[in-house]
Amino acid sequence: MRIAIFRYEDWEKKLLEEELQGHDITFFEKGLTKDELPQENDFEVVIVFVDSEVTEEIISHFPKLSLIATRSTGFDHIDFQAAKNKEVKIAYVPAYGEETVAEFAFALLLTLSRKIYQSYNRVRETGSFELTGLRGFDLNRKTLGVIGTGKIGRNVIQIAKGFDMNVIAYDPYPNAEAAEKLGFVYKTLEEVLKESDIVTLHVPYMESTHHLLNDKTFALMKDGAYLVNTSRGAIVDTEALARALKSGKIAGAGLDVLEEEGAIKDELNLLAEGHPEEHNLKTILTNHVLIDLPNVIVTPHNAFNTAEALQRITQTTIDNIKNFTEGKEFCEVK
Ligand code: NAI
C-alpha cells in the first residue's frame, strides 16, 4: 500500500518502517493542510495528527484513498461525511492515556495547591528562600468534584483516594460499580459545584457541554474554590472564568486547554487572514489575561504528552493499518 504520514518524529519513522515492512511509506514533516497538499496524490492510506484539517477538498485530492488513520482519540478534525461519501474509512485510537491525563490533572492541582511554580520562581529568579506568599493548602480531606467519570475521571478519582480526598462526582451516566469500588458518591451537577473545594473537568466537548461552566454555574461554586481543566477549553466560558478569578470566587485554575487554543497558537495568521470574528478575538485576549494571572497555570495541551502514551498511540495506529489491510476489524469511526 502507498502510505503517507503527516508530521512524525524520528522514533515513529523507525517504528513504522519496522512494523509496516512491505508497504511504501512517504514521510511528511508537516501536518496535512489545504495550503501544503503534496504533489503526489496516489496514497491509499494517510496517517494524520489533530493538527491536520482533513476536509472534503483534501480527501478529494487523493483519489485512491481508502483509509485515514488519525493518531488521536478525537476525530473532529476529519470531515466524517465527506469520507463516508467517498467510502474512505477512518481509524482512530480509542484509548491510550487515561492514567497519563489523570496524572497531569493532579500535576496541575498540586502546582496550584503547593504554589510550586511560585516557589520555583522565588528561588530561581531571586535566590531567596523567604516563604512569604508561598503557603499552600492540603489536599487531604478536601472535597474533589469530578465532572465526568469516564476513563480519565475514574483515574483521577483513584489518585485522589491516595490523598484521602473526599470525592463527589457528576455524570449523566453514573457508573455505580466504579462508585462502589473507588469509594465516591454521585451527586447532581449543582450539588457537586456547591460542595467541592476543587472541581476537575473530564467531559468530552459537545453541544451539551459547551460552556458547562459559565457565570451561572461559577456562582454556585464555593467561594475560593479551584478549577482544573484538562478536557477541552470551550467547556468553560473563558470570560466568565476571568470574572470569577477577578472576584475571588475562584481562587486559582490549572488549565491545559483553552477556548480558541488553535487560534492563540497562530495569532499572526489569524490577523493576517482578514476578518476574525469579534468573539474569537475577545476570547483570545481573555486567554492572555488568564496566562498572565499569578493564580492561573496554563499549559499547552500537554496532558497526553508522555513517552508511554505516544508509544501506545503509534502502536494502535500501526495495528489499525495492519488490520485494515488484512481485512480484519480495527478501531473504526462509525
Ligand atoms: P470518556 O468518554 O471515557 O468519559 C467521558 C465521560 O463524560 C463519560 O462518562 C460521559 O458519560 C461523561 N459526560 C458526558 N457528558 C457529560 C456532562 N454533560 N456532564 C458530566 N459528564 C458528562 O472520555 P475520557 O477518555 O475520560 O476523556 C475525557 C476528555 O478528556 C476527552 O473527551 C478529551 O476532551 C479530554 N482529553 C484531553 C487530553 C489532553 O491532552 N488534555 C487527552 C485526552 C483526552
Coordinates of C-alpha atoms and ligand atoms in Angstrom, one line a residue:
M1 CA 0.0 0.0 0.0
R2 CA 1.1 3.6 -0.6
I3 CA 1.0 5.2 2.8
A4 CA 1.7 8.8 3.8
I5 CA 2.4 10.0 7.3
F6 CA 2.0 13.7 8.1
R7 CA 4.0 15.1 11.0
Y8 CA 6.3 12.5 12.6
E9 CA 9.2 12.2 14.9
D10 CA 12.3 10.1 14.2
W11 CA 11.3 7.3 16.6
E12 CA 7.9 7.0 14.9
K13 CA 9.6 6.8 11.5
K14 CA 11.8 3.9 12.7
L15 CA 8.8 2.0 14.3
L16 CA 6.6 2.5 11.2
E17 CA 9.3 1.3 8.9
E18 CA 9.9 -1.8 11.0
E19 CA 6.3 -2.7 11.6
L20 CA 4.9 -1.8 8.2
Q21 CA 7.5 -3.5 6.0
G22 CA 6.4 -4.3 2.5
H23 CA 4.4 -1.0 2.3
D24 CA 5.6 2.1 0.5
I25 CA 5.7 4.8 3.2
T26 CA 6.3 8.5 2.5
F27 CA 7.1 10.8 5.4
F28 CA 6.0 14.5 5.5
E29 CA 7.3 16.7 8.2
K30 CA 4.3 18.9 8.5
G31 CA 0.6 18.3 9.1
L32 CA -1.8 17.8 6.1
T33 CA -3.4 21.1 5.3
K34 CA -5.0 22.6 2.2
D35 CA -2.2 25.1 1.8
E36 CA 0.5 22.4 1.7
L37 CA -1.0 19.5 -0.2
P38 CA 1.7 17.1 -1.5
Q39 CA 2.0 16.8 -5.3
E40 CA 1.9 13.0 -5.0
N41 CA -1.7 12.0 -4.7
D42 CA -1.7 8.3 -5.1
F43 CA -1.7 7.4 -1.4
E44 CA -4.2 4.8 -0.2
V45 CA -3.6 5.4 3.5
V46 CA -2.9 8.8 5.2
I47 CA -1.8 9.0 8.8
V48 CA -2.5 12.3 10.5
F49 CA -2.5 14.0 13.8
V50 CA -5.0 16.5 15.2
D51 CA -3.2 19.4 13.6
S52 CA -4.3 18.1 10.1
E53 CA -7.6 19.5 8.9
V54 CA -8.9 16.7 6.7
T55 CA -11.6 18.5 4.7
E56 CA -13.6 17.3 1.7
E57 CA -11.1 19.1 -0.5
I58 CA -8.2 17.2 1.0
I59 CA -10.0 13.9 0.8
S60 CA -10.8 14.5 -2.9
H61 CA -7.1 15.3 -3.5
F62 CA -6.3 11.6 -3.0
P63 CA -8.4 9.6 -5.5
K64 CA -7.0 6.2 -4.3
L65 CA -7.5 7.0 -0.6
S66 CA -9.2 4.2 1.4
L67 CA -8.1 4.9 5.0
I68 CA -7.5 7.9 7.1
A69 CA -5.7 6.8 10.3
T70 CA -5.6 9.5 13.0
R71 CA -3.2 9.3 15.9
S72 CA -5.8 10.6 18.3
T73 CA -8.9 9.8 20.2
G74 CA -10.8 12.8 18.8
F75 CA -11.6 12.9 15.1
D76 CA -13.4 16.2 14.8
H77 CA -10.6 17.4 12.5
I78 CA -11.8 14.9 9.8
D79 CA -14.8 15.5 7.7
F80 CA -16.6 12.3 8.5
Q81 CA -19.4 12.7 6.0
A82 CA -17.1 13.6 3.1
A83 CA -15.0 10.5 4.0
K84 CA -18.1 8.3 4.1
N85 CA -19.4 9.6 0.8
K86 CA -16.1 8.6 -0.8
E87 CA -16.1 5.3 1.0
V88 CA -12.9 6.2 2.9
K89 CA -12.7 4.6 6.3
I90 CA -11.4 6.4 9.4
A91 CA -9.3 4.7 12.1
Y92 CA -8.7 6.2 15.5
V93 CA -7.1 5.5 18.9
P94 CA -10.0 4.9 21.4
A95 CA -7.8 4.8 24.5
Y96 CA -4.2 5.5 25.1
G97 CA -3.7 7.6 28.2
E98 CA -6.4 7.7 30.8
E99 CA -3.7 7.4 33.5
T100 CA -1.5 9.8 31.6
V101 CA -4.0 12.6 31.6
A102 CA -5.2 11.9 35.1
E103 CA -1.6 12.3 36.4
F104 CA -1.3 15.6 34.6
A105 CA -4.6 16.9 36.2
F106 CA -3.0 16.1 39.6
A107 CA 0.2 17.8 38.5
L108 CA -1.8 21.0 37.8
L109 CA -3.7 20.6 41.1
L110 CA -0.5 20.2 43.2
T111 CA 1.2 23.0 41.3
L112 CA -1.7 25.2 42.5
S113 CA -2.2 23.8 46.0
R114 CA 1.5 24.0 46.9
K115 CA 2.5 27.0 44.9
I116 CA 5.2 25.0 43.2
Y117 CA 5.6 27.4 40.3
Q118 CA 5.9 30.5 42.6
S119 CA 8.3 28.6 44.9
Y120 CA 10.5 27.6 42.0
N121 CA 10.5 31.1 40.6
R122 CA 11.3 32.6 44.0
V123 CA 14.5 30.6 44.3
R124 CA 15.5 30.7 40.7
E125 CA 14.7 34.3 40.0
T126 CA 15.6 36.0 43.3
G127 CA 17.8 33.4 45.0
S128 CA 15.6 34.0 48.1
F129 CA 14.4 31.2 50.4
E130 CA 11.9 33.5 52.0
L131 CA 8.5 31.8 52.5
T132 CA 6.2 34.8 52.4
G133 CA 3.3 34.2 49.9
L134 CA 4.1 30.6 49.4
R135 CA 1.7 29.0 51.9
G136 CA -0.5 26.4 50.2
F137 CA -3.2 24.0 51.4
D138 CA -3.6 20.3 52.0
L139 CA -5.5 18.1 49.5
N140 CA -6.0 15.6 52.3
R141 CA -9.7 15.5 53.3
K142 CA -10.7 18.3 50.8
T143 CA -13.7 17.6 48.6
L144 CA -12.8 17.0 45.0
G145 CA -15.7 17.3 42.5
V146 CA -15.2 15.3 39.4
I147 CA -17.3 16.2 36.4
G148 CA -17.3 13.2 34.0
T149 CA -16.5 9.8 35.4
G150 CA -15.3 8.2 32.2
K151 CA -11.8 6.7 31.7
I152 CA -9.8 9.7 32.8
G153 CA -12.2 10.9 35.5
R154 CA -12.1 7.4 37.2
N155 CA -8.3 7.5 37.2
V156 CA -8.4 10.9 38.7
I157 CA -10.6 9.6 41.5
Q158 CA -8.2 6.7 42.1
I159 CA -5.3 9.1 42.6
A160 CA -7.5 11.4 44.8
K161 CA -8.2 8.5 47.0
G162 CA -4.4 8.1 47.6
F163 CA -4.5 11.6 49.0
D164 CA -7.5 10.6 51.2
M165 CA -9.7 13.2 49.5
N166 CA -13.5 13.1 49.7
V167 CA -14.7 12.6 46.1
I168 CA -18.1 13.5 44.7
A169 CA -18.9 13.3 41.1
Y170 CA -21.4 14.1 38.4
D171 CA -22.0 12.2 35.2
P172 CA -25.3 11.8 33.3
Y173 CA -24.5 8.1 33.0
P174 CA -23.3 7.1 36.5
N175 CA -21.2 4.1 37.0
A176 CA -22.4 2.5 40.2
E177 CA -19.8 -0.2 40.1
A178 CA -16.9 2.3 39.9
A179 CA -18.5 4.4 42.7
E180 CA -18.6 1.3 45.0
K181 CA -15.1 0.1 44.0
L182 CA -13.4 3.5 44.2
G183 CA -15.4 4.9 47.1
F184 CA -17.0 8.0 45.7
V185 CA -20.6 9.4 45.6
Y186 CA -22.6 10.6 42.7
K187 CA -24.5 13.9 43.1
T188 CA -26.3 16.4 40.9
L189 CA -24.1 18.9 39.0
E190 CA -25.4 21.6 41.2
E191 CA -24.5 19.7 44.4
V192 CA -21.0 18.9 43.1
L193 CA -20.4 22.5 42.2
K194 CA -21.7 23.7 45.6
E195 CA -19.8 21.3 47.7
S196 CA -16.4 21.0 46.1
D197 CA -13.2 22.7 47.1
I198 CA -11.7 21.7 43.8
V199 CA -13.6 20.9 40.6
T200 CA -11.9 18.9 37.8
L201 CA -13.4 18.5 34.3
H202 CA -13.3 15.3 32.4
V203 CA -16.2 15.5 29.9
P204 CA -16.0 15.4 26.1
Y205 CA -16.7 18.6 24.2
M206 CA -20.1 18.6 22.6
E207 CA -23.1 20.9 22.3
S208 CA -24.4 19.9 25.7
T209 CA -21.0 20.6 27.4
H210 CA -20.3 23.9 25.7
H211 CA -19.7 26.5 28.4
L212 CA -20.8 24.0 31.1
L213 CA -19.0 26.4 33.5
N214 CA -20.4 29.8 32.9
D215 CA -21.4 32.9 35.1
K216 CA -24.4 30.9 36.5
T217 CA -22.6 27.7 37.4
F218 CA -19.5 29.5 38.7
A219 CA -21.9 31.4 41.1
L220 CA -22.9 28.0 42.6
M221 CA -19.3 27.1 43.5
K222 CA -17.7 27.6 46.9
D223 CA -16.0 30.9 47.4
G224 CA -12.3 30.4 46.9
A225 CA -12.7 27.0 45.0
Y226 CA -10.2 25.8 42.5
L227 CA -10.7 24.6 38.9
V228 CA -8.7 22.1 36.9
N229 CA -9.5 21.7 33.2
T230 CA -7.7 19.0 31.1
S231 CA -10.8 18.3 28.8
R232 CA -11.4 21.0 26.2
G233 CA -11.2 24.7 26.5
A234 CA -14.7 25.6 25.4
I235 CA -16.3 23.6 28.2
V236 CA -15.5 26.7 30.3
D237 CA -16.8 30.2 29.3
T238 CA -13.4 32.0 29.3
E239 CA -14.8 35.4 30.1
A240 CA -16.9 34.1 33.0
L241 CA -13.8 32.3 34.4
A242 CA -11.8 35.6 34.2
R243 CA -14.7 37.3 36.1
A244 CA -14.8 34.5 38.7
L245 CA -11.0 34.8 39.2
K246 CA -11.1 38.5 39.5
S247 CA -13.8 38.5 42.1
G248 CA -12.0 35.8 44.1
K249 CA -14.9 33.3 43.6
I250 CA -12.4 31.0 42.0
A251 CA -9.0 31.2 43.9
G252 CA -7.0 29.5 41.1
A253 CA -7.2 27.5 38.0
G254 CA -5.0 24.9 36.2
L255 CA -5.8 24.9 32.5
D256 CA -4.2 22.5 30.0
V257 CA -6.8 23.5 27.4
L258 CA -8.1 26.9 26.3
E259 CA -11.0 28.0 24.3
E260 CA -9.7 29.1 20.8
E261 CA -6.4 27.5 21.6
G262 CA -5.8 26.8 17.9
A263 CA -6.1 30.5 17.2
I264 CA -3.8 31.5 20.1
K265 CA -1.1 29.3 18.6
D266 CA -1.2 31.1 15.4
E267 CA -2.3 34.6 16.1
L268 CA -0.3 36.2 13.3
N269 CA -2.1 34.1 10.7
L270 CA -5.5 34.8 12.3
L271 CA -4.9 38.5 12.0
A272 CA -3.4 38.3 8.5
E273 CA -6.2 36.2 7.2
G274 CA -8.7 39.1 7.4
H275 CA -11.8 39.1 9.4
P276 CA -11.6 37.1 12.6
E277 CA -14.8 37.0 14.5
E278 CA -15.1 39.6 17.2
H279 CA -16.0 37.0 19.9
N280 CA -12.9 34.9 18.9
L281 CA -10.6 37.9 19.4
K282 CA -12.3 38.6 22.8
T283 CA -11.7 35.1 23.9
I284 CA -8.0 35.2 22.7
L285 CA -7.5 38.5 24.6
T286 CA -9.0 37.0 27.7
N287 CA -6.7 33.9 27.3
H288 CA -3.8 36.3 27.5
V289 CA -5.2 37.8 30.7
L290 CA -5.5 34.3 32.2
I291 CA -2.0 33.4 31.2
D292 CA -0.6 36.4 33.0
L293 CA -2.5 35.8 36.2
P294 CA -0.3 34.5 39.1
N295 CA -3.0 32.1 40.3
V296 CA -3.6 30.5 36.9
I297 CA -1.4 27.8 35.4
V298 CA -1.8 27.4 31.7
T299 CA -0.1 24.5 29.9
P300 CA -0.1 24.0 26.1
H301 CA -2.5 21.0 25.8
N302 CA 0.3 18.8 27.1
A303 CA -1.6 16.3 29.3
F304 CA -1.4 13.4 26.8
N305 CA 2.3 14.0 26.1
T306 CA 4.3 11.2 27.7
A307 CA 6.7 8.7 26.0
E308 CA 4.5 5.8 27.1
A309 CA 1.2 7.4 25.8
L310 CA 2.8 8.3 22.4
Q311 CA 4.2 4.8 22.1
R312 CA 0.6 3.4 22.6
I313 CA -0.9 5.9 20.1
T314 CA 1.6 4.9 17.4
Q315 CA 1.3 1.2 18.1
T316 CA -2.5 1.3 17.9
T317 CA -2.3 3.2 14.7
I318 CA 0.1 0.6 13.2
D319 CA -2.3 -2.2 14.4
N320 CA -5.2 -0.4 12.8
I321 CA -3.4 -0.2 9.4
K322 CA -2.3 -3.8 9.6
N323 CA -5.8 -5.0 10.4
F324 CA -7.4 -2.8 7.8
T325 CA -5.1 -4.0 5.1
E326 CA -5.7 -7.6 6.2
G327 CA -9.4 -7.1 6.1
K328 CA -9.7 -7.6 9.9
E329 CA -11.5 -5.5 12.5
F330 CA -9.8 -2.3 13.5
C331 CA -10.7 0.8 15.6
E332 CA -13.0 2.4 13.1
V333 CA -15.0 5.6 13.5
K334 CA -18.6 4.5 12.5
Ligands
NAI1 P1 -14.8 9.1 28.3 O1 -15.6 9.1 27.1 O2 -14.2 7.8 28.8 O3 -15.5 9.8 29.5 C1 -16.3 11.0 29.4 C2 -17.4 10.9 30.4 O4 -18.1 12.2 30.4 C3 -18.5 9.8 30.2 O5 -18.6 9.1 31.4 C4 -19.7 10.6 29.9 O6 -20.9 10.0 30.4 C5 -19.4 11.9 30.7 N1 -20.3 13.1 30.3 C6 -20.8 13.3 29.1 N2 -21.5 14.5 29.1 C7 -21.4 14.9 30.4 C8 -21.9 16.1 31.1 N3 -22.6 17.0 30.5 N4 -21.6 16.2 32.4 C9 -20.8 15.3 33.1 N5 -20.3 14.2 32.4 C10 -20.6 14.0 31.1 O7 -13.6 10.1 28.0 P2 -12.2 10.2 28.6 O8 -11.2 9.3 27.9 O9 -12.3 10.2 30.1 O10 -11.7 11.7 28.2 C11 -12.4 12.9 28.6 C12 -12.0 14.1 27.8 O11 -10.6 14.4 28.1 C13 -11.9 13.8 26.3 O12 -13.2 14.0 25.7 C14 -11.0 14.9 25.8 O13 -11.7 16.1 25.5 C15 -10.1 15.1 27.0 N6 -8.7 14.7 26.8 C16 -7.7 15.7 26.9 C17 -6.4 15.3 26.7 C18 -5.3 16.4 26.9 O14 -4.2 16.1 26.4 N7 -5.6 17.5 27.6 C19 -6.0 14.0 26.2 C20 -7.1 13.1 26.2 C21 -8.4 13.4 26.4

